[in-house]
Amino acid sequence: MADNDANIPNGRTTLLSARKGEAIKIHGISKRFGSIMGVDSVDLHVEAGEFLSLLGPSGSGKSTLLMMIAGFETPSAGSISLGGRDLTRVQPNKRGIGMVFQRYALFPHMSVAQNVAFPLKMRGVSKAEIGPLVDQALSRVRLQDYGGRMPAQLSGGQQQRVAVARALVFRPPVLLMDEPLGALDKKLREELQIEIKTLHASLGVTIIYVTHDQEEALTMSDRIAVMDKGRIQQLGSPVSLYHRPNSSFVADFIGKMNFLSGVVVGLDDLRIKVAVSGQTFDIARSQISGREEVAVGRSVQVAVRPESLSPAQEAEGAIAGEIETSVFLGSYRTLIVRTEDGTQVQVQIPSSQRDCDIPSRGRTFVQLDPSAVCVFAGKAD
């Protein structure tokens, strides 16, 4: 048996059901490229069996961090362990980790079955055992009848399913996925998101998933690590990141967000009063995000999701504006409204309200739900 087969338990024919995910601990990991710090002192604990996404814009360090976990990049500092085993200087082929890339990386001269069998051959698994394991892996991704085809005979989605089967066939405790759906169209991407999530639930493997698509991360993840400038800016569940972002960067990057300029006009131990576009809103202090203190007279940003704004009649607390355009998006409509102070906001209206008398252009008022906002301290006046 090859020396990189430590991942295969005794009784190999139970390979796809014998192992569960293992925890990954990352401590003080950094990666410097000359004068550029690609990843800067990251600490991260991924629970066994967890689906964690690394989310961020291009250049945020998410792929570099993933490549260090895989062993394709060497850390400048810090350590990586898997199930208590130090992997920091271990060669990639000896880490026992599955990897799925954006561009499939299938061998074009091999059939589907041969591609999936390749990791098993490299681990010294006998021919008699390989066949059932390959069949089981292809069945997992709904390609049980495609073993004899060549990669060029498959669609993009089918090729990515083969890549997933190949990464899972030796039943690794950890699966790393680097923007695996980025080359697919929207509909197919959404279908495969659900399939990967279903596979994760059935296998219990630990998955670390890199994406720049915030909707993808929200759909698939147990937790999300939002990265920027080589650091984790916030780590939490999709719900907590969406509703309680800790910075304006995270608020803007996760989902759609409106930012309204305001000034603190009053505060006590429990609440603050913020003036926005000629209206005053009473907001709980627990809705203040970030580390900066607020004080009367201080400028703030009031962040509110489009679905927490609604068209209204002129009334106290309603912000006046002009509807610039209306966009129909199937399950909801989006009104683009320019407030009187020049701020453009998006107002999301469920399509179930299609019978309401909402103009597509013209003067309107926007009602803000004070309980659904986040407040970020701006520059002091």
Coordinates of C-alpha atoms in Angstrom, one line a residue:
M1 CA 0.0 0.0 0.0
A2 CA 1.3 3.5 -0.8
D3 CA 2.6 5.7 2.0
N4 CA -0.2 8.3 1.4
D5 CA -3.0 5.9 2.1
A6 CA -3.3 6.6 5.8
N7 CA -6.8 7.9 5.1
I8 CA -8.2 4.5 4.1
P9 CA -9.5 2.5 7.1
N10 CA -9.5 -1.2 7.4
G11 CA -12.3 -2.8 5.4
R12 CA -12.0 -0.5 2.4
T13 CA -15.3 -1.6 0.9
T14 CA -17.1 0.5 3.6
L15 CA -15.0 3.5 2.6
L16 CA -17.8 5.9 1.8
S17 CA -19.7 5.3 5.0
A18 CA -16.9 4.6 7.5
R19 CA -15.5 8.0 8.2
K20 CA -16.8 11.3 9.4
G21 CA -15.4 14.7 9.2
E22 CA -12.5 15.9 11.4
A23 CA -11.9 19.3 12.9
I24 CA -9.3 21.7 11.5
K25 CA -7.4 24.2 13.7
I26 CA -5.6 27.1 12.1
H27 CA -3.4 29.2 14.4
G28 CA -1.7 32.4 13.4
I29 CA -1.5 31.5 9.7
S30 CA 0.2 34.2 7.5
K31 CA 1.3 34.2 3.9
R32 CA 3.5 36.9 2.5
F33 CA 4.2 37.4 -1.2
G34 CA 7.2 39.7 -1.2
S35 CA 6.0 42.9 0.4
I36 CA 2.3 41.9 0.0
M37 CA 0.6 40.1 3.0
G38 CA -1.8 37.7 1.4
V39 CA -3.1 36.2 4.6
D40 CA -2.5 38.0 7.9
S41 CA -2.4 36.1 11.2
V42 CA -5.6 34.1 10.8
D43 CA -7.0 32.0 13.6
L44 CA -9.8 29.6 12.7
H45 CA -11.4 26.5 14.2
V46 CA -13.6 24.5 11.8
E47 CA -15.7 22.0 13.7
A48 CA -15.8 18.3 12.6
G49 CA -18.6 17.9 10.0
E50 CA -19.1 21.6 9.6
F51 CA -19.7 23.3 6.3
L52 CA -17.7 26.6 6.4
S53 CA -17.5 29.1 3.6
L54 CA -14.6 31.5 3.1
L55 CA -16.3 34.5 1.5
G56 CA -14.8 37.7 0.3
P57 CA -13.9 39.9 -2.7
S58 CA -11.0 39.1 -5.1
G59 CA -7.7 39.5 -3.3
S60 CA -9.2 39.0 0.2
G61 CA -7.0 36.0 0.9
K62 CA -9.6 33.3 0.9
S63 CA -8.1 31.1 -1.8
T64 CA -4.6 31.6 -0.4
L65 CA -5.9 30.3 2.9
L66 CA -7.5 27.3 1.3
M67 CA -4.3 26.5 -0.7
M68 CA -2.3 26.5 2.6
I69 CA -4.8 24.1 4.1
A70 CA -4.5 21.9 1.0
G71 CA -0.7 22.1 1.1
F72 CA -0.2 23.9 -2.2
E73 CA 1.0 27.0 -0.5
T74 CA 3.5 27.1 2.4
P75 CA 2.7 29.4 5.3
S76 CA 5.1 32.1 6.2
A77 CA 4.0 31.7 9.8
G78 CA 1.5 29.7 11.9
S79 CA 0.2 26.2 12.0
I80 CA -2.5 23.9 10.6
S81 CA -3.8 20.7 12.2
L82 CA -6.4 18.1 11.2
G83 CA -7.9 16.0 13.9
G84 CA -5.0 16.8 16.1
R85 CA -2.3 16.0 13.5
D86 CA 0.0 18.8 12.5
L87 CA -0.2 19.3 8.7
T88 CA 1.7 22.5 8.4
R89 CA 4.7 21.0 6.6
V90 CA 3.1 17.8 5.3
Q91 CA 3.0 17.3 1.5
P92 CA -0.4 17.8 -0.2
N93 CA -0.7 14.1 -1.3
K94 CA -0.1 12.9 2.2
R95 CA -2.7 15.1 3.9
G96 CA -5.7 12.8 3.1
I97 CA -7.8 15.9 2.0
G98 CA -10.2 16.0 -1.0
M99 CA -10.0 18.9 -3.3
V100 CA -12.4 20.3 -6.0
F101 CA -11.3 23.1 -8.3
Q102 CA -13.4 25.6 -10.3
R103 CA -12.1 24.1 -13.6
Y104 CA -12.8 20.5 -12.8
A105 CA -9.2 19.3 -13.5
L106 CA -10.4 16.0 -15.0
F107 CA -8.0 13.9 -17.0
P108 CA -9.3 14.3 -20.6
H109 CA -7.8 11.0 -21.8
M110 CA -9.5 9.0 -19.0
S111 CA -13.1 7.9 -18.8
V112 CA -15.4 9.1 -16.0
A113 CA -14.8 5.8 -14.1
Q114 CA -11.1 6.0 -14.6
N115 CA -11.0 9.6 -13.3
V116 CA -12.9 8.7 -10.2
A117 CA -10.7 5.6 -9.7
F118 CA -7.5 7.6 -9.9
P119 CA -7.2 8.6 -6.2
L120 CA -7.8 4.9 -5.2
K121 CA -5.1 3.6 -7.5
M122 CA -2.7 6.2 -6.0
R123 CA -3.5 4.8 -2.6
G124 CA -2.8 1.2 -3.6
V125 CA -6.4 0.0 -3.5
S126 CA -6.9 -3.3 -5.3
K127 CA -8.8 -3.5 -8.7
A128 CA -11.4 -5.8 -7.1
E129 CA -12.2 -3.1 -4.5
I130 CA -12.0 -0.1 -6.8
G131 CA -15.0 -1.0 -9.0
P132 CA -17.7 -1.0 -6.2
L133 CA -16.2 2.2 -4.7
V134 CA -16.3 4.0 -8.0
D135 CA -19.9 2.9 -8.6
Q136 CA -20.9 4.1 -5.2
A137 CA -19.2 7.5 -5.6
L138 CA -20.9 8.0 -9.0
S139 CA -24.2 7.0 -7.6
R140 CA -23.8 9.6 -4.9
V141 CA -23.6 12.3 -7.6
R142 CA -26.3 10.8 -9.7
L143 CA -23.9 9.7 -12.5
Q144 CA -24.1 5.9 -12.0
D145 CA -24.7 5.4 -15.8
Y146 CA -21.9 7.7 -17.0
G147 CA -18.8 5.7 -16.0
G148 CA -17.8 4.8 -19.6
R149 CA -18.1 8.3 -21.0
M150 CA -15.2 10.7 -21.6
P151 CA -15.1 14.2 -19.9
A152 CA -15.6 15.9 -23.3
Q153 CA -19.0 14.1 -23.6
L154 CA -20.3 15.7 -20.4
S155 CA -21.9 19.1 -19.7
G156 CA -20.1 21.5 -17.3
G157 CA -22.4 20.5 -14.4
Q158 CA -21.8 16.8 -15.1
Q159 CA -18.0 17.3 -15.2
Q160 CA -18.2 19.1 -11.8
R161 CA -20.2 16.2 -10.4
V162 CA -17.4 13.8 -11.5
A163 CA -14.8 16.1 -9.8
V164 CA -16.8 15.9 -6.6
A165 CA -17.1 12.1 -6.9
R166 CA -13.3 11.8 -7.4
A167 CA -12.6 14.0 -4.4
L168 CA -15.0 11.9 -2.2
V169 CA -14.2 8.4 -3.4
F170 CA -11.4 7.8 -0.9
R171 CA -13.7 9.2 1.9
P172 CA -11.5 12.1 3.1
P173 CA -12.3 13.7 6.5
V174 CA -12.1 17.1 4.8
L175 CA -13.2 18.4 1.4
L176 CA -11.8 21.7 0.1
M177 CA -13.8 23.4 -2.7
D178 CA -12.3 26.4 -4.5
E179 CA -15.1 28.3 -6.3
P180 CA -16.3 25.0 -7.8
L181 CA -19.5 26.4 -9.3
G182 CA -18.0 29.6 -10.7
A183 CA -17.9 28.5 -14.3
L184 CA -21.6 27.4 -14.4
D185 CA -24.7 29.3 -15.3
K186 CA -27.0 30.6 -12.6
K187 CA -29.7 27.9 -12.8
L188 CA -27.2 25.0 -12.8
R189 CA -25.2 26.6 -10.1
E190 CA -28.2 26.8 -7.8
E191 CA -29.1 23.2 -8.5
L192 CA -25.6 22.0 -7.6
Q193 CA -25.5 24.1 -4.5
I194 CA -28.4 22.0 -3.1
E195 CA -26.8 18.8 -4.3
I196 CA -23.5 19.6 -2.5
K197 CA -25.4 20.6 0.6
T198 CA -27.3 17.3 0.5
L199 CA -24.1 15.3 0.0
H200 CA -22.6 17.1 3.0
A201 CA -25.5 16.2 5.2
S202 CA -25.4 12.5 4.2
L203 CA -21.7 12.0 4.4
G204 CA -20.8 14.2 7.4
V205 CA -17.5 15.3 5.8
T206 CA -16.0 18.7 6.9
I207 CA -16.2 21.1 4.0
I208 CA -14.3 24.4 3.6
Y209 CA -15.8 26.2 0.6
V210 CA -14.3 29.3 -1.1
T211 CA -16.7 31.7 -2.9
H212 CA -17.1 35.4 -3.7
D213 CA -20.8 34.8 -4.2
Q214 CA -22.6 35.9 -1.0
E215 CA -25.9 34.3 -2.0
E216 CA -24.1 31.0 -2.5
A217 CA -22.4 31.3 1.0
L218 CA -25.7 32.1 2.6
T219 CA -27.4 29.1 1.0
M220 CA -24.9 26.5 1.7
S221 CA -23.0 27.3 4.9
D222 CA -23.3 26.4 8.6
R223 CA -20.9 29.3 9.2
I224 CA -19.3 32.0 7.0
A225 CA -15.9 33.6 7.5
V226 CA -16.0 37.0 5.7
M227 CA -12.5 37.9 4.6
D228 CA -10.9 41.2 3.5
K229 CA -7.3 42.3 3.3
G230 CA -6.0 38.9 4.4
R231 CA -8.0 38.8 7.6
I232 CA -11.3 37.4 8.8
Q233 CA -13.6 40.4 9.4
Q234 CA -16.5 38.4 10.9
L235 CA -17.2 34.8 11.5
G236 CA -20.7 33.5 12.2
S237 CA -23.9 31.9 11.0
P238 CA -25.6 33.2 7.8
V239 CA -28.4 34.6 9.9
S240 CA -26.1 36.4 12.3
L241 CA -24.0 37.9 9.5
Y242 CA -27.1 39.0 7.6
H243 CA -28.9 40.6 10.5
R244 CA -26.0 41.7 12.7
P245 CA -22.9 42.6 10.7
N246 CA -20.1 44.0 12.8
S247 CA -18.9 46.5 10.2
S248 CA -20.1 48.5 7.2
F249 CA -17.9 46.3 5.0
V250 CA -19.6 43.1 6.1
A251 CA -23.0 44.8 5.9
D252 CA -22.4 45.9 2.4
F253 CA -20.9 42.6 1.3
I254 CA -23.5 40.2 2.7
G255 CA -26.7 40.8 0.7
K256 CA -28.1 44.1 -0.4
M257 CA -27.9 47.0 2.0
N258 CA -28.9 50.6 2.0
F259 CA -26.8 53.2 3.9
L260 CA -28.5 56.3 5.1
S261 CA -26.5 59.2 6.6
G262 CA -27.7 60.3 10.1
V263 CA -26.7 62.3 13.2
V264 CA -27.2 61.2 16.8
V265 CA -29.6 63.7 18.4
G266 CA -30.1 62.0 21.7
L267 CA -29.2 58.9 23.7
D268 CA -29.5 57.1 27.1
D269 CA -28.4 53.8 28.5
L270 CA -30.8 51.8 26.3
R271 CA -31.6 53.8 23.2
I272 CA -30.3 56.4 20.8
K273 CA -32.2 58.9 18.6
V274 CA -30.9 59.4 15.1
A275 CA -32.0 62.1 12.6
V276 CA -32.2 60.8 9.1
S277 CA -33.5 62.7 6.1
G278 CA -35.5 65.1 8.2
Q279 CA -37.0 62.3 10.4
T280 CA -36.0 61.1 13.8
F281 CA -35.8 57.4 14.7
D282 CA -35.6 55.8 18.1
I283 CA -33.1 52.8 17.9
A284 CA -31.9 50.3 20.6
R285 CA -28.3 50.7 21.6
S286 CA -27.9 47.0 20.9
Q287 CA -28.3 47.7 17.2
I288 CA -25.0 49.8 17.2
S289 CA -22.4 47.7 15.5
G290 CA -18.6 48.1 15.5
R291 CA -16.2 49.3 18.2
E292 CA -16.6 53.0 17.9
E293 CA -18.6 55.0 20.5
V294 CA -21.5 57.2 19.6
A295 CA -22.3 60.6 21.1
V296 CA -24.8 63.3 20.5
G297 CA -23.8 65.2 17.4
R298 CA -21.8 62.3 15.9
S299 CA -22.4 61.3 12.3
V300 CA -23.5 57.7 11.8
Q301 CA -24.6 55.4 9.0
V302 CA -27.9 53.7 9.4
A303 CA -27.9 50.4 7.4
V304 CA -31.2 48.8 6.4
R305 CA -32.0 46.0 4.1
P306 CA -34.3 46.6 1.1
E307 CA -37.0 44.3 2.6
S308 CA -37.1 46.4 5.8
L309 CA -38.2 49.5 3.8
S310 CA -41.7 49.9 2.4
P311 CA -43.6 52.5 0.4
A312 CA -45.8 54.7 2.6
Q313 CA -48.1 57.7 2.6
E314 CA -46.8 61.0 4.0
A315 CA -46.6 60.6 7.8
E316 CA -44.3 61.1 10.7
G317 CA -41.3 58.9 10.3
A318 CA -41.7 58.5 6.5
I319 CA -38.8 59.7 4.4
A320 CA -39.7 61.6 1.3
G321 CA -38.2 60.7 -2.1
E322 CA -38.7 60.2 -5.8
I323 CA -39.1 56.8 -7.5
E324 CA -36.5 56.7 -10.3
T325 CA -37.4 53.3 -11.6
S326 CA -39.0 50.0 -10.8
V327 CA -37.5 46.6 -11.5
F328 CA -39.6 43.3 -11.6
L329 CA -37.6 40.3 -10.3
G330 CA -40.2 37.6 -10.2
S331 CA -40.8 37.0 -6.5
Y332 CA -40.4 40.7 -5.7
R333 CA -40.2 44.2 -7.1
T334 CA -37.4 46.6 -6.4
L335 CA -38.1 50.4 -6.3
I336 CA -35.1 52.6 -6.8
V337 CA -35.8 55.7 -4.7
R338 CA -33.8 58.9 -4.5
T339 CA -34.4 60.6 -1.1
E340 CA -34.5 64.4 -0.7
D341 CA -30.9 64.5 0.5
G342 CA -29.7 62.7 -2.6
T343 CA -29.3 59.2 -1.2
Q344 CA -30.4 56.3 -3.5
V345 CA -32.1 53.4 -1.7
Q346 CA -33.6 50.2 -2.8
V347 CA -37.1 49.2 -1.6
Q348 CA -38.0 45.5 -2.0
I349 CA -41.7 44.7 -2.3
P350 CA -43.0 41.1 -2.4
S351 CA -44.9 40.3 -5.7
S352 CA -47.8 39.2 -3.5
Q353 CA -48.4 43.0 -3.1
R354 CA -48.8 43.4 -6.9
D355 CA -52.3 44.7 -6.6
C356 CA -51.3 47.6 -4.4
D357 CA -51.3 51.0 -6.0
I358 CA -47.6 51.6 -6.1
P359 CA -46.4 53.9 -9.0
S360 CA -43.4 53.0 -11.0
R361 CA -42.2 56.6 -11.0
G362 CA -42.9 59.8 -9.1
R363 CA -43.0 61.1 -5.6
T364 CA -43.3 58.7 -2.7
F365 CA -42.5 58.2 0.9
V366 CA -40.5 55.4 2.4
Q367 CA -41.1 53.9 5.8
L368 CA -38.2 52.5 7.8
D369 CA -38.4 49.8 10.4
P370 CA -36.2 51.0 13.3
S371 CA -36.0 47.6 14.8
A372 CA -34.4 46.2 11.6
V373 CA -31.4 48.6 11.2
C374 CA -27.8 48.5 12.2
V375 CA -26.0 51.7 13.2
F376 CA -22.3 52.3 12.3
A377 CA -20.4 55.3 13.8
G378 CA -19.1 57.7 11.2
K379 CA -16.8 60.6 11.4
A380 CA -17.4 63.0 14.3
D381 CA -18.7 66.5 13.3

